[in-house]
Coordinates of C-alpha atoms in Angstrom, one line a residue:
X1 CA -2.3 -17.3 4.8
X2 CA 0.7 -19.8 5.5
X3 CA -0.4 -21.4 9.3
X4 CA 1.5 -23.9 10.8
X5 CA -0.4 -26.0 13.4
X6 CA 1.0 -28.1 16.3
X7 CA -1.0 -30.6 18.0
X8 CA 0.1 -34.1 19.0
X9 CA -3.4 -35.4 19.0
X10 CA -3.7 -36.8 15.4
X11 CA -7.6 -36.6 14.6
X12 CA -6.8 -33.1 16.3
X13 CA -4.1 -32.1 14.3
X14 CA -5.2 -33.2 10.8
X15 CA -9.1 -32.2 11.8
X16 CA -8.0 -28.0 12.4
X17 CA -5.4 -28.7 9.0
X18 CA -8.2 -29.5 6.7
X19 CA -10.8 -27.1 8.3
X20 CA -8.0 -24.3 7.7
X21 CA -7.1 -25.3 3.7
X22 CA -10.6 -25.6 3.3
X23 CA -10.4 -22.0 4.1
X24 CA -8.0 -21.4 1.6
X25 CA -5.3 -21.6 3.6
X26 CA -1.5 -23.2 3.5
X27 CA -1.1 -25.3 6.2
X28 CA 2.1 -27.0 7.7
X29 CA 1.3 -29.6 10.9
X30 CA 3.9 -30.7 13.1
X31 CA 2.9 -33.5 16.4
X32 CA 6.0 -32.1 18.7
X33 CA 8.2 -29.2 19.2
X34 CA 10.9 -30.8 17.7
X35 CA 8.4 -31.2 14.2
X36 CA 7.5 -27.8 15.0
X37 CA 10.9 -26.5 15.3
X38 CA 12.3 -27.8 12.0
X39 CA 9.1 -26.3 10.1
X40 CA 9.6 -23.0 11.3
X41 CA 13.3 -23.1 10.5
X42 CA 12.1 -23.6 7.3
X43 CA 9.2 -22.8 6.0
X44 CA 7.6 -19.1 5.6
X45 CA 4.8 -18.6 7.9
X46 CA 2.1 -16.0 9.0
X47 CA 0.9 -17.4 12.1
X48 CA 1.3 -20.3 14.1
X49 CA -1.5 -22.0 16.1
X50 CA -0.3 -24.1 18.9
X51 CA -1.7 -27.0 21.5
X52 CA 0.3 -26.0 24.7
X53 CA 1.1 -29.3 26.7
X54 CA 2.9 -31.9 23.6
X55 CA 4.4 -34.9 23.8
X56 CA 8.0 -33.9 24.7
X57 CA 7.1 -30.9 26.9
X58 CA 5.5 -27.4 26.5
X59 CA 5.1 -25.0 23.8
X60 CA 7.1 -22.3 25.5
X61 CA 10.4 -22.9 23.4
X62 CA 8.2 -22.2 20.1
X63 CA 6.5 -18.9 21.4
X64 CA 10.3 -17.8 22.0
X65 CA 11.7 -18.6 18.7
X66 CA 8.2 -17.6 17.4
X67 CA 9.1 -13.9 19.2
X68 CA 12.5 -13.8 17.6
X69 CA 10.9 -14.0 13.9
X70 CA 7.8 -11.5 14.8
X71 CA 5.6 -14.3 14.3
X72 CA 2.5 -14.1 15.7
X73 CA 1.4 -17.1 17.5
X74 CA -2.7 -18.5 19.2
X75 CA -2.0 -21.4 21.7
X76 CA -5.5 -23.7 22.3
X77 CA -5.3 -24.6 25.8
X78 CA -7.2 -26.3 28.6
X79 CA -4.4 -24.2 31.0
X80 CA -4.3 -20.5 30.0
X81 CA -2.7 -20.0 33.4
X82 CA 0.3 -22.1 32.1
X83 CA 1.1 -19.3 29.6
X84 CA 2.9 -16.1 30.5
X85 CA 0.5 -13.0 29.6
X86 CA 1.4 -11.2 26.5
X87 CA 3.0 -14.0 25.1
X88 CA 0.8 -15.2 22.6
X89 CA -3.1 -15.0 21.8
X90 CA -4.6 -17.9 24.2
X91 CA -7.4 -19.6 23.6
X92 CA -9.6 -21.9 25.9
X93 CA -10.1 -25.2 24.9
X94 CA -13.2 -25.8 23.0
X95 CA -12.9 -23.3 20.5
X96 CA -15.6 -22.7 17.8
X97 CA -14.0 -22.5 14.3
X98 CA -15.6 -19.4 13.4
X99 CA -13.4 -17.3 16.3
X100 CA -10.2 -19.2 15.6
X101 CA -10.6 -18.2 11.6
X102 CA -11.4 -14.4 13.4
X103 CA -8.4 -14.7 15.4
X104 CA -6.5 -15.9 12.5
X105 CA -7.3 -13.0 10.4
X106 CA -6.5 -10.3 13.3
X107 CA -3.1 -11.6 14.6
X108 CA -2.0 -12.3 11.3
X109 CA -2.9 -8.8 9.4
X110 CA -0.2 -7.2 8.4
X111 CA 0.8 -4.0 9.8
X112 CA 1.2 -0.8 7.4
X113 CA 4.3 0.6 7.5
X114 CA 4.0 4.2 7.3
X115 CA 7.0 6.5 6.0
X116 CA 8.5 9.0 8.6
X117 CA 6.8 12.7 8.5
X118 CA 9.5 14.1 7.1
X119 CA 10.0 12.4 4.3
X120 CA 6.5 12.7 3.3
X121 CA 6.4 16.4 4.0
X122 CA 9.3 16.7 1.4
X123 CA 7.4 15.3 -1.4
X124 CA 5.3 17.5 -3.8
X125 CA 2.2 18.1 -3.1
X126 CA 0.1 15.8 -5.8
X127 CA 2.9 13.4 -4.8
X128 CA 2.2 13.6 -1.3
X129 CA -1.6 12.7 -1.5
X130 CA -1.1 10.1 -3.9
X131 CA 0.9 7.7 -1.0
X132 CA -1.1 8.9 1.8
X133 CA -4.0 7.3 -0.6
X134 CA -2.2 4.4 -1.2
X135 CA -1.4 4.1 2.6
X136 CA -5.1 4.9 3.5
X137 CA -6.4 2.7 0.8
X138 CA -4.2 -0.8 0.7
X139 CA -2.7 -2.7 3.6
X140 CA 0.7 -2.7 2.8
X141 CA 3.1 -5.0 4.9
X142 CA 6.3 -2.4 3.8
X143 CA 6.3 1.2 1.8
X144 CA 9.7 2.8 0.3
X145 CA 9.8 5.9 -1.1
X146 CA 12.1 7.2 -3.5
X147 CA 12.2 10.7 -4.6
X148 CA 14.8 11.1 -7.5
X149 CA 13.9 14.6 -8.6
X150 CA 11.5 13.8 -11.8
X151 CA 9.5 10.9 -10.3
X152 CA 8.5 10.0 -7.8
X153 CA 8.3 6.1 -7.0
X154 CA 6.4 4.1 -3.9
X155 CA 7.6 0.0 -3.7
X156 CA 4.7 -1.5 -1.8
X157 CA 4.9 -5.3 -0.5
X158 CA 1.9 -6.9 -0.3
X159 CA 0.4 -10.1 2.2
X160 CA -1.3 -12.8 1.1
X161 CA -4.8 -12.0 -0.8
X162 CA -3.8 -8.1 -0.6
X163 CA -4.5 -6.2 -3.3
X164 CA -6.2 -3.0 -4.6
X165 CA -9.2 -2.2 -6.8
X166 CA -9.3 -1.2 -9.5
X167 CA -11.6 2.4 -8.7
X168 CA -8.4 2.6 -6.0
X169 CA -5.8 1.7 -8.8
X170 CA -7.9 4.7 -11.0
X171 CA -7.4 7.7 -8.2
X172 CA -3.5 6.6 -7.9
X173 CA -2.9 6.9 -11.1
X174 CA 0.8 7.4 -12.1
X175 CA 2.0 4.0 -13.7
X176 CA 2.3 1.0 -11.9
X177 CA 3.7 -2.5 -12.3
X178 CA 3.4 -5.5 -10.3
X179 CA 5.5 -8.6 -9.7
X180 CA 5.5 -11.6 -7.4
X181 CA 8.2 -12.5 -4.9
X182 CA 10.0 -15.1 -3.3
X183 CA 7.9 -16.0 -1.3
X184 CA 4.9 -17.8 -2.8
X185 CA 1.1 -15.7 -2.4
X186 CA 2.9 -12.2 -2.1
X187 CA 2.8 -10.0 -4.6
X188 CA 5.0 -6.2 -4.7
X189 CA 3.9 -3.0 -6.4
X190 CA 5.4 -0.5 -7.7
X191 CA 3.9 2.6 -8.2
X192 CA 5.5 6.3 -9.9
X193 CA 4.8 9.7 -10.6
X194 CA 5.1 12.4 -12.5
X195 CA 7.3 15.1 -9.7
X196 CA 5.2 18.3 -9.4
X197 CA 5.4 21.1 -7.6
X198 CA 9.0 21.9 -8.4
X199 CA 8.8 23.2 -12.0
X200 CA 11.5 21.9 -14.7
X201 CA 14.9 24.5 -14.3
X202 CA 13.8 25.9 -17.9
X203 CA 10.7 26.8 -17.0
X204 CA 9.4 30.0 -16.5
X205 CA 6.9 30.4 -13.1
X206 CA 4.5 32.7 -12.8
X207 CA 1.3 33.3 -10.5
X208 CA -2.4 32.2 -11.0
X209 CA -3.3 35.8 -11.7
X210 CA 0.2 36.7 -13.4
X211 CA 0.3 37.8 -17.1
X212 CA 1.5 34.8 -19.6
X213 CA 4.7 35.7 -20.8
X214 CA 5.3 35.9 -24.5
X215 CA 6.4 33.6 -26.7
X216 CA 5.7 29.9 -27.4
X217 CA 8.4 28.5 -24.3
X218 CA 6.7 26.7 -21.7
X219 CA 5.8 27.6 -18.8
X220 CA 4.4 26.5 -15.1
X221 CA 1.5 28.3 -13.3
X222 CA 2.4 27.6 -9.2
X223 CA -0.8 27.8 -7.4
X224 CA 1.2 27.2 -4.0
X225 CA 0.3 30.1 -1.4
X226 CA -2.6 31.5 -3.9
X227 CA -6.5 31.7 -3.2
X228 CA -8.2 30.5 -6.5
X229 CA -11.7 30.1 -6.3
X230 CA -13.2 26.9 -8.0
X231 CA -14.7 29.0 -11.0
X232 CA -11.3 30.7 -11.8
X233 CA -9.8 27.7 -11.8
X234 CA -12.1 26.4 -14.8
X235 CA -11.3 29.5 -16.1
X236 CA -8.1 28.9 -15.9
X237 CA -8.2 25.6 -17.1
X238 CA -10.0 26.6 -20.5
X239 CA -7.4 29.0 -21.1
X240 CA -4.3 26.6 -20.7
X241 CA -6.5 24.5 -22.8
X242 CA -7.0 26.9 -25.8
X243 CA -2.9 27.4 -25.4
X244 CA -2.5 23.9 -25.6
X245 CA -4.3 23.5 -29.1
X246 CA -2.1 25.9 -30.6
X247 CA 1.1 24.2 -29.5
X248 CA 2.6 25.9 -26.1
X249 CA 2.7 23.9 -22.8
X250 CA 1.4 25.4 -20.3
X251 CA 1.7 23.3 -16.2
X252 CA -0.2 23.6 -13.1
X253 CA 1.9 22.8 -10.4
X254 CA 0.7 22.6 -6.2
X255 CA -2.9 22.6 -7.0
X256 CA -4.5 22.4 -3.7
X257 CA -6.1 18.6 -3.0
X258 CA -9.4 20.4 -2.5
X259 CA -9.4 21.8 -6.4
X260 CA -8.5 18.8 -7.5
X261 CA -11.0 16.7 -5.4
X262 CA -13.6 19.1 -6.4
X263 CA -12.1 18.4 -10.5
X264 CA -12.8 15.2 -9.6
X265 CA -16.6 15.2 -8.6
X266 CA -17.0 17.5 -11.9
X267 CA -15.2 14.8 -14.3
X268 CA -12.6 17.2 -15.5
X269 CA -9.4 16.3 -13.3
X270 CA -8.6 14.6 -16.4
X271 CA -8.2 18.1 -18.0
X272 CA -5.2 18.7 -15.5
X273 CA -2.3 19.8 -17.5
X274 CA 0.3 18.6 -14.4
X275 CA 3.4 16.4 -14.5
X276 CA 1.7 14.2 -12.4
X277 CA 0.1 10.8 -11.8
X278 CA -3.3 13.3 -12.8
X279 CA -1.7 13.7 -16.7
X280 CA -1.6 10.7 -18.8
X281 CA 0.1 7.6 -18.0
X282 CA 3.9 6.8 -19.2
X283 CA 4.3 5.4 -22.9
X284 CA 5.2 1.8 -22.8
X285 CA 8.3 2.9 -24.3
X286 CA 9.4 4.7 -21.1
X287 CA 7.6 2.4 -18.6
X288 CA 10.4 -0.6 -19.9
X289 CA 13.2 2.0 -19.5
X290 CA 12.7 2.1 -15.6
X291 CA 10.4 -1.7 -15.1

């Protein structure tokens, strides 16, 4: 985390810097406003922790340019009642390190960025659950969607020390690639998948319970609207299987999140024949066309 501490009490000042890099944080000091002023002009910064009464006057024309960048800012003060409420986080002077590293961590957090209902609720199905697991699962400062009609692809922005698992990385799926940004500590994902639940044009689509129409074309089964029970759909699974090893392609498309959950728990979601992040991942080949 990038903090930027203003104190014009030296032993002060320099004491909270190294008790915060010892933490593992970045730490800019500044002894005035004016210090303070010229460091957040320039530097980028997560939080900024603040004495209130300096040497050339109070702290209050920091919390307003502090306001104008979204920057979240804890003043340590002997006076609290100095400090207009909803300002900033204020602490009363002494404060125990522990709490200030606690505060630290909670106004600094970033804030997931969800994308609007609608846009969401216009993605396929598997596609769908896949960034509502990645928004449940990571803490993303920023999420963009893109939906180009064969994949679909989530850019993720990521804070400082942000990142998934790998068991998280696992139940995404899809192919991924990451790269570091400007700014130093931040990392970006990007994440896409397979498009299903809107079959390819030259597809044929039939029903779950639907004769398999002749010939070796492929076709897509759309389970969308249809009751399958969990042993029909191993059934079903064996028999698009059996296809498969004699050379016709055969896609599930809209399988419901609970079939696939329960696939899951069995070890056979792998057997999935979807154009999805649940078939196998992109050749290296292709990942280069669109990294």
């Amino acid at each position: 985390m990038r903090v930027l501490v203003v104190d014009d009490e030296e032993g002060i000042r320099e004491g909270l810097a190294s008790f915060l890099r010892h933490h593992h944080h970045v730490v800019h000091a500044a002894a005035s406003c004016v210090e303070a002023s010229t460091v957040l002009a320039e530097a980028a910064l997560d939080v900024m922790v603040t004495d209130w009464r300096l040497t050339d006057g109070s702290a209050a024309p920091l919390l307003v340019t502090a306001a104008s960048m979204s920057l979240p800012v804890i003043v340590i003060t002997g006076c609290p009642e100095e400090i207009e409420a909803g300002s900033a986080t204020v602490l009363r002077k002494p404060v125990p390190p522990d709490a200030l590293l606690a505060h630290l961590v909670a106004e600094a957090r970033p804030k997931s960025v969800t994308p609007a209902p609608d846009v969401l609720l216009a993605l396929p199905t598997d596609a769908r659950d896949r960034i509502r697991l990645l928004l449940h699962g990571l803490a993303p400062v920023t999420v963009a969607i893109d939906d180009d009609g064969t994949f679909v692809t989530a850019t993720v922005d990521f804070g400082d020390g942000l990142w998934p698992q790998d068991t998280l990385l696992a139940r995404l799926g899809g192919d991924w690639s990451v790269s570091a940004t400007a700014e130093a500590g931040h990392r970006r994902g990007r994440w896409r998948f397979y498009r299903d639940g809107r079959p390819e044009s030259v597809d044929t689509v039939i029903g779950p319970r639907d004769p398999w129409p002749a010939g070796a074309s492929p076709f897509a089964i759309d389970l969308h609207g249809h009751v399958i029970e969990p042993q029909a759909l191993l059934t079903l699974l064996d028999s698009i299987a059996y296809a498969r090893g004699r050379g016709r392609q055969v896609h599930l498309v809209n399988v419901p999140s609970h079939l696939r959950l329960w696939l899951e728990l069995l070890g056979r979601a792998h057997e999935l024949p979807m154009r999805t992040c649940s078939g196998p991942r992109l050749s290296a080949a292709t990942r280069q066309l669109w990294s």
